PDB file of C-alpha atoms in Angstrom:
ATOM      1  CA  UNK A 150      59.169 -93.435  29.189  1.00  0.00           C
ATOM      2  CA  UNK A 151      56.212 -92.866  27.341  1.00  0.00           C
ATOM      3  CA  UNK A 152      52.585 -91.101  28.783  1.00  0.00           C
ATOM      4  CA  UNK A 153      49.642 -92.638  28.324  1.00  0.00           C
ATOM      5  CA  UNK A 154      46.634 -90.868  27.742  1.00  0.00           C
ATOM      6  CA  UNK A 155      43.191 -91.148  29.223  1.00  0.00           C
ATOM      7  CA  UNK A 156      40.325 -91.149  26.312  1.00  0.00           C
ATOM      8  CA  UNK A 157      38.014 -88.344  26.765  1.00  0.00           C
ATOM      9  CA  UNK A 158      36.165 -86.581  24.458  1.00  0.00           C
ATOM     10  CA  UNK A 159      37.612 -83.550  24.081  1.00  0.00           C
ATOM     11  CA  UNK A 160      38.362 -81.782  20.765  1.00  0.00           C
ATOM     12  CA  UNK A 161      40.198 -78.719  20.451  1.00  0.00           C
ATOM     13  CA  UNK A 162      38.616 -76.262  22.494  1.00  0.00           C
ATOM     14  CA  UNK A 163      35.013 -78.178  22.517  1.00  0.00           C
ATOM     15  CA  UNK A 164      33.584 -80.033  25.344  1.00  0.00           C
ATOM     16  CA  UNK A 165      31.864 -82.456  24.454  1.00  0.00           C
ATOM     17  CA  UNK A 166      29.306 -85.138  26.365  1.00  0.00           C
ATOM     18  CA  UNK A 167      28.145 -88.616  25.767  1.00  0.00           C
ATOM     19  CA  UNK A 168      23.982 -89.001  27.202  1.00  0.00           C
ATOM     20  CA  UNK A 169      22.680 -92.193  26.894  1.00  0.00           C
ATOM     21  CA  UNK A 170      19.353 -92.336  27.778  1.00  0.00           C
ATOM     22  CA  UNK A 171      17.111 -95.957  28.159  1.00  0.00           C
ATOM     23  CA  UNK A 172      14.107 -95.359  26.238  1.00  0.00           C
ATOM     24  CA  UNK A 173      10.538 -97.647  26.057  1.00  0.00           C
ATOM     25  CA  UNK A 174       8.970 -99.228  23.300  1.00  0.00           C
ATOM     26  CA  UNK A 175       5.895 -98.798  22.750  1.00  0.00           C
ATOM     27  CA  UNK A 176       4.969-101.981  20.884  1.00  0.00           C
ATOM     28  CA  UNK A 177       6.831-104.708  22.993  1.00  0.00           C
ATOM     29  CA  UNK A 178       7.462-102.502  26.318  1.00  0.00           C
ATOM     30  CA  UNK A 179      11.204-103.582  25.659  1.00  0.00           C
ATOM     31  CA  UNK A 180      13.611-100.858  26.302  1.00  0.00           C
ATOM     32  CA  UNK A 181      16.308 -99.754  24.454  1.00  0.00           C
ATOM     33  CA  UNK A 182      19.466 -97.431  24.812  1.00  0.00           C
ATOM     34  CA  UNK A 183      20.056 -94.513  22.662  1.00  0.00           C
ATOM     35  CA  UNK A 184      23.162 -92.630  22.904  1.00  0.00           C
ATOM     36  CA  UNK A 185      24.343 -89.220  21.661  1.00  0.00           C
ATOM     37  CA  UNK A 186      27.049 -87.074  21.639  1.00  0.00           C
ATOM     38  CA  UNK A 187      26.683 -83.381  22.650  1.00  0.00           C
ATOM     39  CA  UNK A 188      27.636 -79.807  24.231  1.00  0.00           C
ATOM     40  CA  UNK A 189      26.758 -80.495  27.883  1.00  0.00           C
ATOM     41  CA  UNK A 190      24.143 -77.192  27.589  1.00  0.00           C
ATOM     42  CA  UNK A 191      22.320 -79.609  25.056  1.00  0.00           C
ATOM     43  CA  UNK A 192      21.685 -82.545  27.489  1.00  0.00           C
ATOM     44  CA  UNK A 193      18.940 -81.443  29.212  1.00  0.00           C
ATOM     45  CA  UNK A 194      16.934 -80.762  26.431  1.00  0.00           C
ATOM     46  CA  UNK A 195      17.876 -84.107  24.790  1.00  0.00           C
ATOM     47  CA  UNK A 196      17.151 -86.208  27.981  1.00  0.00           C
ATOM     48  CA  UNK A 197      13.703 -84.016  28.441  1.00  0.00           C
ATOM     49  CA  UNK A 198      12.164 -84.512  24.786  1.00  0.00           C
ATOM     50  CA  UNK A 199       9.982 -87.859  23.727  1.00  0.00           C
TER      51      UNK A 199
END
């Protein structure tokens, strides 16, 4: 029988973490979602800046 495996991101030895965060237009007061893929010590600045 063959295992399945469950997608994560994982590389090597790297953890690795997908934010998305919903962000505001300015013009139409629409909002949008950005998405990025980073170290999880990274995501707290990323979801913090403008």
């Amino acid at each position: 029988m063959a295992k399945k495996t469950v997608g994560s991101i994982q590389t090597s030895t790297k953890r690795l973490t997908k934010a998305i965060k919903m962000v505001k237009s300015p013009k139409t007061g629409a909002y949008t979602f950005t998405e990025s893929i980073m170290t999880p010590e990274m995501v707290n600045d990323w979801l913090n800046k403008k």
